[in-house]
Coordinates of C-alpha atoms in Angstrom, one line a residue:
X1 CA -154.1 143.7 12.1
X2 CA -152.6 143.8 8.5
X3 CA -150.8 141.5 7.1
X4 CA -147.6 142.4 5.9
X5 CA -147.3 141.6 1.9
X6 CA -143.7 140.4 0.6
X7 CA -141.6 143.0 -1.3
X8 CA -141.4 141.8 -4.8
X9 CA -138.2 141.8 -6.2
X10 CA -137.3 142.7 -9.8
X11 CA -134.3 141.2 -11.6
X12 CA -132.4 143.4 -14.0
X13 CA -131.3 142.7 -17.9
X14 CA -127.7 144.2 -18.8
X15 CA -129.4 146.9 -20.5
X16 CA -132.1 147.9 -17.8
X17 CA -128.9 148.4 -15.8
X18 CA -127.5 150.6 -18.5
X19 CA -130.1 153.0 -18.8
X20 CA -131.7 153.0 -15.3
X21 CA -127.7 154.0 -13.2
X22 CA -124.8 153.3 -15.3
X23 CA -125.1 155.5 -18.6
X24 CA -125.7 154.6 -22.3
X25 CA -123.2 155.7 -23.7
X26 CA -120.7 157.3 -21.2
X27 CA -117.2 157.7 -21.1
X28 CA -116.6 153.8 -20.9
X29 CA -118.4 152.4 -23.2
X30 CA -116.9 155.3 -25.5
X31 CA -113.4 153.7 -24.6
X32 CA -114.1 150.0 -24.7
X33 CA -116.2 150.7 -28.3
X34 CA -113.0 152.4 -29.5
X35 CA -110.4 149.7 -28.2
X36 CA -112.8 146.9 -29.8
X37 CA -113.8 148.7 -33.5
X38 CA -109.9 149.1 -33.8
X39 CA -110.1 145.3 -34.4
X40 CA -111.7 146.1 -37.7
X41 CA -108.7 148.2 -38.9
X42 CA -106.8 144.6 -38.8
X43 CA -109.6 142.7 -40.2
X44 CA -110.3 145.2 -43.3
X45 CA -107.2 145.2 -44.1
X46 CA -107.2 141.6 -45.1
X47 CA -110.5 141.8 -46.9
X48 CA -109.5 144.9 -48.5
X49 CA -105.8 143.8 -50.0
X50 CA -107.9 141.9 -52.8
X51 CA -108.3 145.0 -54.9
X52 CA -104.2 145.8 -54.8
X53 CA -102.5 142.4 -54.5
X54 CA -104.4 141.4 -58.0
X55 CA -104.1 144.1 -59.9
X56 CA -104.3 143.5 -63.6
X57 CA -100.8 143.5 -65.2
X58 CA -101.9 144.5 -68.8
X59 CA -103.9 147.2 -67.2
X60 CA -101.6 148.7 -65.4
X61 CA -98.9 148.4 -67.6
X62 CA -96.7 145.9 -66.2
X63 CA -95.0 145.1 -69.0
X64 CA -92.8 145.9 -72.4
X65 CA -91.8 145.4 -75.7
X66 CA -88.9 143.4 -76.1
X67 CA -88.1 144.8 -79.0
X68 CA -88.4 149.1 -78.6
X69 CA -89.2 149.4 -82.3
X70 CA -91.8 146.3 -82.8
X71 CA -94.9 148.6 -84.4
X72 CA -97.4 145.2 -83.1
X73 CA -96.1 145.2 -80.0
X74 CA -96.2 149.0 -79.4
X75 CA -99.7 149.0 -81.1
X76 CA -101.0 146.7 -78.3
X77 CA -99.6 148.7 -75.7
X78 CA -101.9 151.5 -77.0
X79 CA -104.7 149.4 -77.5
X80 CA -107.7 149.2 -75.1
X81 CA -106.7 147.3 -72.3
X82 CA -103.5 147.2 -73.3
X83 CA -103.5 143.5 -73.9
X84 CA -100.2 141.4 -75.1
X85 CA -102.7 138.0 -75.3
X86 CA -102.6 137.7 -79.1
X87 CA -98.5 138.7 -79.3
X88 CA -96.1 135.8 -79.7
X89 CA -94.2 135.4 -75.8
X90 CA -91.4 136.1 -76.9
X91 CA -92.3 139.5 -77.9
X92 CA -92.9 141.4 -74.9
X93 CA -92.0 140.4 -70.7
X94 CA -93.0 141.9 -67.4
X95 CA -91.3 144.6 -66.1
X96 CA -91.8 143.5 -62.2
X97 CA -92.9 140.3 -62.0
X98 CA -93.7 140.8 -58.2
X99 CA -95.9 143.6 -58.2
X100 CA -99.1 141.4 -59.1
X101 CA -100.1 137.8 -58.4
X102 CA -101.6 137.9 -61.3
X103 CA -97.7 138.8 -63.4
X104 CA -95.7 136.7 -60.9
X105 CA -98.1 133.1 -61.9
X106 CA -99.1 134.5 -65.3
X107 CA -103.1 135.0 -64.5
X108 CA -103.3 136.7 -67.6
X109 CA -105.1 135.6 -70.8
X110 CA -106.8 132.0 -70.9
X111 CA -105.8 132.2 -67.3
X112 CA -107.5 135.5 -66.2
X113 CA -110.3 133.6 -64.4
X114 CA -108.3 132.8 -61.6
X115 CA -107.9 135.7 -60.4
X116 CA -111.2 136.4 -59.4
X117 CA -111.3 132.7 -58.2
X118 CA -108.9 133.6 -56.1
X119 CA -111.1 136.5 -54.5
X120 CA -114.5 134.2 -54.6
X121 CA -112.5 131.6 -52.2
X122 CA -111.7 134.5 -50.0
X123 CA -115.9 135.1 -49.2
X124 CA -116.4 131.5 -49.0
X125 CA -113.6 131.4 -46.2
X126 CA -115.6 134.5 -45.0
X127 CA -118.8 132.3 -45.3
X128 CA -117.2 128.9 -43.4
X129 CA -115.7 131.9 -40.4
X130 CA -119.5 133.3 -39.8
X131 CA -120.4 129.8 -38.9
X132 CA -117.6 128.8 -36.5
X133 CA -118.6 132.3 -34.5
X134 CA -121.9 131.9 -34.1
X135 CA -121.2 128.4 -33.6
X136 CA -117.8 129.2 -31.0
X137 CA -118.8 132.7 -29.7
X138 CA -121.8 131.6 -26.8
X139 CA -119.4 129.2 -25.7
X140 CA -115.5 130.7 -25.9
X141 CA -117.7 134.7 -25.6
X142 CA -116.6 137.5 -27.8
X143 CA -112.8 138.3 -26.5
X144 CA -111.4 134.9 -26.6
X145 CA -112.6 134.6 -30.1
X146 CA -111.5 138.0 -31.1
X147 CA -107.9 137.1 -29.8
X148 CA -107.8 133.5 -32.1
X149 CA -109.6 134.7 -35.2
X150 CA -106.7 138.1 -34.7
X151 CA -103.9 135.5 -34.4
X152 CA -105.2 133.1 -37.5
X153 CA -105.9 136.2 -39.5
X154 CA -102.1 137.5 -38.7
X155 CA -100.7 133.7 -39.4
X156 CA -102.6 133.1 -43.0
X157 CA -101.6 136.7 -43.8
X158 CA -97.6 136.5 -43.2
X159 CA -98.1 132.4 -44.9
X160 CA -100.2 134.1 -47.8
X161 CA -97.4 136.6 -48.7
X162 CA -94.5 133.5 -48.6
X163 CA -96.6 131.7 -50.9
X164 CA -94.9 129.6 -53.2
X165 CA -97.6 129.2 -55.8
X166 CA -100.8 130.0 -56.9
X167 CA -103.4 127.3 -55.1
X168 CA -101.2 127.5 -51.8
X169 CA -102.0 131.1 -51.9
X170 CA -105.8 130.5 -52.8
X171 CA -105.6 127.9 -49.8
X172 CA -104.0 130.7 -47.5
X173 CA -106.4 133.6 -48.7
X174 CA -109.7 131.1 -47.4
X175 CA -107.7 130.8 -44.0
X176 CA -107.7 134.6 -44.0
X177 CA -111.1 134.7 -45.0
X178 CA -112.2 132.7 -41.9
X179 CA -110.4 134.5 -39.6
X180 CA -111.3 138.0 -41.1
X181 CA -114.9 136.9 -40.6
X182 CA -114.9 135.8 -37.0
X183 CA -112.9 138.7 -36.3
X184 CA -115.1 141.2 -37.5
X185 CA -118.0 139.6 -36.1
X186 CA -115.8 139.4 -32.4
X187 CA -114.6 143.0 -32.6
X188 CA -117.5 144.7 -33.5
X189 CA -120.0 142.6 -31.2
X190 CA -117.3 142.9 -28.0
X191 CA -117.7 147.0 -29.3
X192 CA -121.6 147.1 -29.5
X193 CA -123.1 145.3 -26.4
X194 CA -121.9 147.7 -23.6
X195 CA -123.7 150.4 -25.2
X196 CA -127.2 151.5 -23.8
X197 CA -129.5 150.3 -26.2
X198 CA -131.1 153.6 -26.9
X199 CA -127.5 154.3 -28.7
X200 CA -126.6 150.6 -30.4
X201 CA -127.8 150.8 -33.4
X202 CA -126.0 154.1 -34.2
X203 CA -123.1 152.8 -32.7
X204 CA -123.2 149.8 -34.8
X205 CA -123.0 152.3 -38.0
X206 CA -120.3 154.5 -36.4
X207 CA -118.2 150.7 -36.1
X208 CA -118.3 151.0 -40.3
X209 CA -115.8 154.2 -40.5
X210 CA -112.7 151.7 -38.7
X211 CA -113.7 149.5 -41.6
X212 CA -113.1 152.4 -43.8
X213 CA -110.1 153.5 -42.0
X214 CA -108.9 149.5 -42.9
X215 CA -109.3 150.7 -46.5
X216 CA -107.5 153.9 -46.1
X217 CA -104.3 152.0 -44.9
X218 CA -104.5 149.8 -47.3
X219 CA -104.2 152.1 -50.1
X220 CA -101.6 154.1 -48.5
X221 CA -99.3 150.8 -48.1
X222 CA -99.9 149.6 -51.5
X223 CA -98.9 152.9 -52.6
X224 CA -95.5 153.3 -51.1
X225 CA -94.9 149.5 -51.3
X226 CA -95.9 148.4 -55.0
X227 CA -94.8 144.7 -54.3
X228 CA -97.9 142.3 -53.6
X229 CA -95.5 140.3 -51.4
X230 CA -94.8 143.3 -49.2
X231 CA -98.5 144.4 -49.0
X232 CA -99.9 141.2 -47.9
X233 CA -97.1 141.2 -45.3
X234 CA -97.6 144.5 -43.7
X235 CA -101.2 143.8 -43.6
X236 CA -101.0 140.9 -41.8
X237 CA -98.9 142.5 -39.0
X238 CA -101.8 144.7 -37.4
X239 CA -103.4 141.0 -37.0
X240 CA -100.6 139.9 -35.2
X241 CA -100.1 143.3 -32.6
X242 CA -103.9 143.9 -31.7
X243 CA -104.1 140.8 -28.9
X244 CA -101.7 143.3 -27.0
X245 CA -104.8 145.5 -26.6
X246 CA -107.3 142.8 -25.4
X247 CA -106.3 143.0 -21.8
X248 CA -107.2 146.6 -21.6
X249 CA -111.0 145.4 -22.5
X250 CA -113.1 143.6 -20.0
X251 CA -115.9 140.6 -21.9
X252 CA -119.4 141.6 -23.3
X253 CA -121.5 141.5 -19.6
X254 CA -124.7 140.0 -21.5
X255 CA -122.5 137.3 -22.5
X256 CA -121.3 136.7 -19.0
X257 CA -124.5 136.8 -18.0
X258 CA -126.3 134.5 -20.0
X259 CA -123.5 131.9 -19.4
X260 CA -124.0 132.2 -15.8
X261 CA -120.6 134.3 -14.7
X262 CA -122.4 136.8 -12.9
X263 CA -119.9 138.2 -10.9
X264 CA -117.3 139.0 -14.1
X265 CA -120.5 140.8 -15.3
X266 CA -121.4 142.6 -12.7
X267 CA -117.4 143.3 -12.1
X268 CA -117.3 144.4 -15.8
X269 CA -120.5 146.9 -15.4
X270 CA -118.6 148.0 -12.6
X271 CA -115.8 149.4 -14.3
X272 CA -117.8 150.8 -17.1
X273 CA -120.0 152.9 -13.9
X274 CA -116.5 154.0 -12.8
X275 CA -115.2 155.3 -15.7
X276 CA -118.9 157.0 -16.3
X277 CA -118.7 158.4 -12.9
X278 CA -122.3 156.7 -12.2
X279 CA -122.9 153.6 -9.9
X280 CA -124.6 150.3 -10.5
X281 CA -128.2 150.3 -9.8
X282 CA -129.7 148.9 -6.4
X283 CA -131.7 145.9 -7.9
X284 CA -129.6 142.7 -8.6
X285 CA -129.4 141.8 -12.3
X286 CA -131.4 138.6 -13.1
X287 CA -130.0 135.3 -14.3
X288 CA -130.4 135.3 -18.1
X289 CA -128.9 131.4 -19.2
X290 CA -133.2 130.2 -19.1
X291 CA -133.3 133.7 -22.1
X292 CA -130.5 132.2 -23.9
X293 CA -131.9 128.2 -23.8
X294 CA -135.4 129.7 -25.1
X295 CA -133.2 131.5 -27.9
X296 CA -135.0 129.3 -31.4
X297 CA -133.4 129.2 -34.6
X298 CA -134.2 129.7 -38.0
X299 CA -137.1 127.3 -38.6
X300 CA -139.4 128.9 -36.4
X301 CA -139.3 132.2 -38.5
X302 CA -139.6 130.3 -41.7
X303 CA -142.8 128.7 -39.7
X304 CA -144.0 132.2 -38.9
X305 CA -146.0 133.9 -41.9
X306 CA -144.4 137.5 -40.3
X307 CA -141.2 136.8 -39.8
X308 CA -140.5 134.1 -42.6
X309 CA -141.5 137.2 -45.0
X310 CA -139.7 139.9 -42.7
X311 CA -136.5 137.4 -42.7
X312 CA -136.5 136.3 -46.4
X313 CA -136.3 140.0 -47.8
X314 CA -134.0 141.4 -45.4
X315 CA -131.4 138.1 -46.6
X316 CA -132.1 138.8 -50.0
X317 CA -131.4 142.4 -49.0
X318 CA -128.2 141.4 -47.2
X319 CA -126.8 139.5 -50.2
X320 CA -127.9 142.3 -52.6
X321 CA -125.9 144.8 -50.7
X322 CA -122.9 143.0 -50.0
X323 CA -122.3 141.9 -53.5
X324 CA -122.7 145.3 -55.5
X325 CA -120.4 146.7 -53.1
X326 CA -118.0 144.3 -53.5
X327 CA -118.5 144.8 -57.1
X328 CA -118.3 148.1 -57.6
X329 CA -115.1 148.5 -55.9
X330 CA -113.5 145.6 -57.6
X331 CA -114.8 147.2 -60.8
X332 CA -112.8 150.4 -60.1
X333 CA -109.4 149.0 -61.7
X334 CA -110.3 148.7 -64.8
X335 CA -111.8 152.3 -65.3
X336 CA -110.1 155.4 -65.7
X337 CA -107.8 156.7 -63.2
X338 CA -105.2 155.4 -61.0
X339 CA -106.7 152.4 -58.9
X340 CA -105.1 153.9 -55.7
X341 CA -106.7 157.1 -55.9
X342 CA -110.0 155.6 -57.1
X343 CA -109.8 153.3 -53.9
X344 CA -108.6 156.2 -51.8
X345 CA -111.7 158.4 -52.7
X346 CA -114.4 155.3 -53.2
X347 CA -113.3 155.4 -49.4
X348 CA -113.9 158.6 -48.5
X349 CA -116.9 158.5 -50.2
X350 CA -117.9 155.5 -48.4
X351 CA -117.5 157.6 -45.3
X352 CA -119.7 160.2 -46.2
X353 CA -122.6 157.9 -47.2
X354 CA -122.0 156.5 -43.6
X355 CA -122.4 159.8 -41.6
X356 CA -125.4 160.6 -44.3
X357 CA -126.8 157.1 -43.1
X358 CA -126.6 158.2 -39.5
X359 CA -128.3 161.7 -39.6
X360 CA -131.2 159.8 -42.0
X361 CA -131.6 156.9 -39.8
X362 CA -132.4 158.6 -36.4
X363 CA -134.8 161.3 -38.3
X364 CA -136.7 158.6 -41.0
X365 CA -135.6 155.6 -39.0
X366 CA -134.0 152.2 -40.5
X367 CA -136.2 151.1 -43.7
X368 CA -136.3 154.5 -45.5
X369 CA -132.5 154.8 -45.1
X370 CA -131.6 151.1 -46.1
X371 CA -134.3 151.2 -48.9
X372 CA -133.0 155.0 -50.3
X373 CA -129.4 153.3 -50.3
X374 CA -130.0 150.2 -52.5
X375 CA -132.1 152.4 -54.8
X376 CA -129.4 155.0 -55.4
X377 CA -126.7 152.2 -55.7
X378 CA -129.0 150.4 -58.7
X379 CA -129.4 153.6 -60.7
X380 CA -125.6 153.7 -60.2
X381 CA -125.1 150.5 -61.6
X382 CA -127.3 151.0 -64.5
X383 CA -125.2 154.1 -65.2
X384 CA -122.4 152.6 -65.2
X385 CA -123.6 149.9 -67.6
X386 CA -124.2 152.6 -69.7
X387 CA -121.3 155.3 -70.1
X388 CA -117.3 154.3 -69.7
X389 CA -114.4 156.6 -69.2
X390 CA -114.4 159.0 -66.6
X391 CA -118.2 159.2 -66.5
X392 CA -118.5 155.8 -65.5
X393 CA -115.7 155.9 -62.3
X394 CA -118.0 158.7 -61.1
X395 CA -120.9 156.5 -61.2
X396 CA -119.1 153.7 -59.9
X397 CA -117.6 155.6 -56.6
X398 CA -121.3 157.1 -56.2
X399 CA -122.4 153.7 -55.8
X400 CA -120.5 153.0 -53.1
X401 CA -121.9 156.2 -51.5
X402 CA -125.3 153.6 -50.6
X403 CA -123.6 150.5 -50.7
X404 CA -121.7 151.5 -47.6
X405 CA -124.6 152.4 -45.7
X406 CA -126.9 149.7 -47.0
X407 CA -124.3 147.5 -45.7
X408 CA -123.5 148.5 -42.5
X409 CA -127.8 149.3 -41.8
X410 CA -129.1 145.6 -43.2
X411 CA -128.5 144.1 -40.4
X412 CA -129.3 146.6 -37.9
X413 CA -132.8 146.8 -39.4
X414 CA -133.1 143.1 -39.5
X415 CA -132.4 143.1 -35.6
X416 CA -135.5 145.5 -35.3
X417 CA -137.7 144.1 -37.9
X418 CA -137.7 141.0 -35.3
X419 CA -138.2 139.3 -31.3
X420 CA -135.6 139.2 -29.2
X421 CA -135.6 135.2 -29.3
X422 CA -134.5 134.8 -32.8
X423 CA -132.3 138.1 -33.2
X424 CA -129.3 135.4 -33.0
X425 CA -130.5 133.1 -35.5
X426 CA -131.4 135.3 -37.8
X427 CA -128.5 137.9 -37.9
X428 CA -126.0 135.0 -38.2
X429 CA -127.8 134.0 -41.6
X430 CA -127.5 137.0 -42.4
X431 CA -124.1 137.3 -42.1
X432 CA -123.8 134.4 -43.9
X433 CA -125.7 135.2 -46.7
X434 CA -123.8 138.2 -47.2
X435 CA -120.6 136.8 -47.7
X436 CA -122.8 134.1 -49.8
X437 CA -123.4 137.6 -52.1
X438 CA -119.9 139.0 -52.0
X439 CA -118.8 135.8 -53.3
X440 CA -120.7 136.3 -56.3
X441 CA -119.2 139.6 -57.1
X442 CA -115.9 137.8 -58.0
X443 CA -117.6 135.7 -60.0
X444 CA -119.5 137.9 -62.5
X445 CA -116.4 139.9 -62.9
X446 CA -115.0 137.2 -65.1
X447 CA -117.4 138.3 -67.4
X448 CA -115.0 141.5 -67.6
X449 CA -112.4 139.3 -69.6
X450 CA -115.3 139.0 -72.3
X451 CA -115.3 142.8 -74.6
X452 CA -118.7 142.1 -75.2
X453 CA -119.6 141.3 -71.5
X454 CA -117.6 143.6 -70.1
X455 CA -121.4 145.5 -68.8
X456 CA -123.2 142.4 -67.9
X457 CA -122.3 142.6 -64.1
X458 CA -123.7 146.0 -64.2
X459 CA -126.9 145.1 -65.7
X460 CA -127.5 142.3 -63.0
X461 CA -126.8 144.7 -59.9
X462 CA -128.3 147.6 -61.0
X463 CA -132.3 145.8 -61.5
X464 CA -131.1 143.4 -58.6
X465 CA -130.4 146.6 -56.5
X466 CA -133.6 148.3 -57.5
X467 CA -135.7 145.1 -57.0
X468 CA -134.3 144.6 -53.8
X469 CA -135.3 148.4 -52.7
X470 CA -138.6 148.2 -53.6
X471 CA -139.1 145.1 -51.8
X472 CA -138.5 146.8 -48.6
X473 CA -141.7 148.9 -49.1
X474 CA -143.1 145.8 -48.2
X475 CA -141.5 145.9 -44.4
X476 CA -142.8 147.8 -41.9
X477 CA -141.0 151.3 -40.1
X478 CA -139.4 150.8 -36.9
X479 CA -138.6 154.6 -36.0
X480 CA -139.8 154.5 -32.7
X481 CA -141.1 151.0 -32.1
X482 CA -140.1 148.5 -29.5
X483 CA -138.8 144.9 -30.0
X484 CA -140.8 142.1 -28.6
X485 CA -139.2 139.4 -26.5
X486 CA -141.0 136.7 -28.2
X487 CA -142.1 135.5 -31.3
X488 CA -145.8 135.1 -29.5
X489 CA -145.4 139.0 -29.0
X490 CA -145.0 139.4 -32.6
X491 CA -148.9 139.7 -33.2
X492 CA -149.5 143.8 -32.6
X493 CA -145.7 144.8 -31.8
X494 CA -144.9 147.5 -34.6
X495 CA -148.0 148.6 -35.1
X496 CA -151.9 149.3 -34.7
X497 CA -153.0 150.6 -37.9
X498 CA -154.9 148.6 -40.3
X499 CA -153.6 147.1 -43.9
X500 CA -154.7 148.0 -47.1
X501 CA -154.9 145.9 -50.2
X502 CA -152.7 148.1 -52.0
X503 CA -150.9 150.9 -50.8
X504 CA -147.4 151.7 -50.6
X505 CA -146.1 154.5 -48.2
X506 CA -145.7 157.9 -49.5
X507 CA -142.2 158.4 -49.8
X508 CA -140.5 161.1 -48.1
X509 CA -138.6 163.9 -49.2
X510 CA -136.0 166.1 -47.9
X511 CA -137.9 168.7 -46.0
X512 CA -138.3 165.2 -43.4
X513 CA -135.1 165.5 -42.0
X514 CA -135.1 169.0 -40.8
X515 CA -138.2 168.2 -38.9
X516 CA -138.1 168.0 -35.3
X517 CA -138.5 163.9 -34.1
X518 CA -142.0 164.6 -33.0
X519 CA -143.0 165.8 -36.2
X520 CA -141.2 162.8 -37.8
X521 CA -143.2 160.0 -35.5
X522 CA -146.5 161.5 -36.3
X523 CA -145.9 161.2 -40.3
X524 CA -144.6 157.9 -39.3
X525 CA -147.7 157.1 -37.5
X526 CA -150.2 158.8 -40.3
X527 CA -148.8 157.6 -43.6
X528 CA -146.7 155.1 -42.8
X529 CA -148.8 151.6 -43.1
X530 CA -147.6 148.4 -41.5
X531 CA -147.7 146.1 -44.5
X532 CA -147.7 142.7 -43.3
X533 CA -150.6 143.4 -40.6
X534 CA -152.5 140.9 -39.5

């Protein structure tokens, strides 16, 4: 007689369950990544009302001649810049004191430099909210801390714009910058984690056009309200109204799951397979809070030959990214043009490079499209360092054309470039290293206050920017390859082939994206060598 052998039962991952019964990508994930990305609109807006709220009064001619027939006076008005720093004060005043921070506390002359001060404290508010999320959000999960950093965002906003001076309003604008951080982080991750896996990453890139949309109602309010009282005020409002929409979204099921509320998950994958008109699949999921206690942090990557390499570029390619295109869009007010259209169309440019990004990324995968993108935005740079006037706006809006995607793709290709068990780590430091570069943009642009220096910052991003692309050559492709679970995994994951001693990739060309994806894997697989094979 034979013996009867046990049934072996398999325990399912969120995402198993996602592609096997429930749907990738269907009709509610579709509505829950909507109701969450619509928390960026909120938190753009408050990174965004930086370029508007500090406008440069001499610049934008915010002031007059006391004295209609004064031939100095009316001569500086003329002048380059339009500066009134080497007129006696009694000469000239503002002609709204209110539409700038920077005419209402006199941020003008020896005092220039804090304005950007004030922007640089903004990032390193942005720097100090990255760590309380990934310290706060596997404990509190991703909607609780996307309804608190919402509400701190709204309060710091609505202070900011009562502000009686200037270091209470610096004090309030690294408030914002904490709660603008986390809530990005919150909103986009609560957006993100339903998805099917085979359609996150592009979903993570799709999440950048409700940044731009942040952007684009920025610019509209600071051009119907030219007071930077009433702009910060009316940005702060979204912040306030968007917890109303957090009961109509259910909490990230991987977070319940590796906390140990498996029913909520399983009760929140259940109303995604409703709305997707699918059902949950027949195997139970498995208990994932042993995956999140094995979850190592940053020094085991810096231990790791691979991944200390893999990790240290992809920061340096983080910070690179983040701080031209912080940069470059700060730069835009003092070239030619009105600063609200310049904004307006560096927006809509921003989009396009984003939908670009997409179509490049699923035919050439993640490195070619990151390492493309900080290319293009260094020549920028160094054209802009080069020519002024109109010329130079043109080059400075078609840098933001790849900063955008370089941006919104760093991240995403650090995630693949790396085992499941230190995704966490090394994505927060990322984050953080970001803001760590945006910081700096503020910074060089006091060198802007200098006629001679007035191309320095361009000279730094531009051969940064280039470095920084060419260092990506270094990393291997991950069109097409699966992420290990572990770092002990790490040893043949990405690929089989063989190094060479020297030999960089060929690059591709055009003619690659209007091949078919089969066609695209196999150059993949022929010319495209994994560098740091063992």
């Amino acid at each position: 007689m034979l013996e009867s052998r046990p049934s072996l039962h398999v325990d399912l991952t969120v995402d198993e369950a996602l592609q096997q019964s429930i749907g990738e990508l269907g009709r509610g994930q579709r509505w829950r990544f909507c109701l969450a990305s619509l928390g960026l609109v909120p938190a753009a807006m408050q990174t965004y009302v930086m370029y508007f709220v500090g406008l440069e009064p001499f610049r934008q001619g915010f002031w007059q001649c006391v004295e209609p027939a004064d031939s100095t006076c009316l001569s500086a008005r003329k002048s380059i810049g339009h500066s009134a720093c080497h007129l006696a004060p009694d000469v000239w005043e503002w002609t709204d004191r209110g539409q700038s921070i920077a005419s209402e506390w006199d941020l003008v002359c020896s005092n220039a430099w804090k304005l950007h001060l004030v922007n640089a404290a903004f990032f390193a508010g942005c720097v100090v909210g990255v760590t309380i999320f990934a310290a706060l959000s596997q404990r509190l999960g991703r909607k609780k801390m996307l309804g608190l950093s919402a509400i701190l965002a709204g309060l710091s906003g609505l202070a900011s714009a009562a502000a009686p001076a200037y270091w209470w309003y610096m004090g309030l604008r690294v408030c914002s910058g904490v709660a603008a951080a986390s809530m990005t982080l919150a909103a986009r991750a609560l957006a993100i984690e339903p998805v099917g896996p085979t359609w996150r990453g592009m979903a993570g890139v799709a999440s950048c056009f409700f940044n731009i949309s942040g952007g684009l109602v920025t610019v509209l309010i600071a051009f119907l309200v030219p007071s930077w009282r009433a702009v910060t005020f009316l940005a702060a409002v979204p912040c306030i109204m968007y917890p109303a929409f957090l009961p109509s979204l259910y909490e990230s099921p991987s977070w319940l799951l590796s906390v140990g509320r498996k029913g909520e998950a399983i009760a929140g994958l259940a109303a995604i397979a409703s709305a997707n008109k699918t059902h949950l699949p027949d195997l139970p999921l498995g208990d994932t809070t042993a995956a999140r206690a094995e979850q190592k942090g940053l020094l085991v990557m810096l231990r790791h030959a691979r991944l200390r390499k893999r990790l240290l570029i992809m920061l340096a390619v983080s910070a690179c990214a983040s701080q031209v295109y912080f940069g470059m869009s700060l730069s835009l007010e003092g070239m030619a043009g009105a600063v609200y259209v310049n904004q307006a169309v560096g927006f809509g440019i921003e989009s396009a490079g984003c939908g670009l990004a997409l179509l490049v990324m699923t035919r050439l995968g993640c490195r070619v499209t990151v390492a493309y993108s900080v290319l293009q935005v260094g020549t920028a740079c160094l054209l802009c360092a080069l020519t002024s006037g109109g010329l130079q706006r043109i080059w400075a809006l078609a840098g933001r054309f790849g900063a955008a995607a370089a941006v919104g793709l760093a991240q995403l290709y650090l995630a693949e470039l790396l085992s499941s068990d230190v995704q966490h780590a090394a994505l927060a430091a990322a984050a953080q290293v970001s803001q760590l570069g945006a910081m700096a943009a503020p910074a060089l642009m006091m060198l802007t206050q200098l006629p001679s220096a007035a191309s320095v910052p361009f000279f730094v991003w531009g051969p940064t920017a280039i470095g920084a692309g060419l260092l990506l050559w270094l990393l291997p492709d991950t069109l097409g390859a699966s992420i290990p679970a572990s770092v002990q995994d790490m040893g043949g994951a990405t690929s089989s082939a063989r190094r060479l001693k020297i030999r960089w990739p060929r690059w591709p060309g055009v003619r690659q994206l209007f091949r078919n994806k089969n066609q695209s894997s196999q150059w993949t697989r022929l010319n495209d060598i994994d560098p740091d094979q063992e």
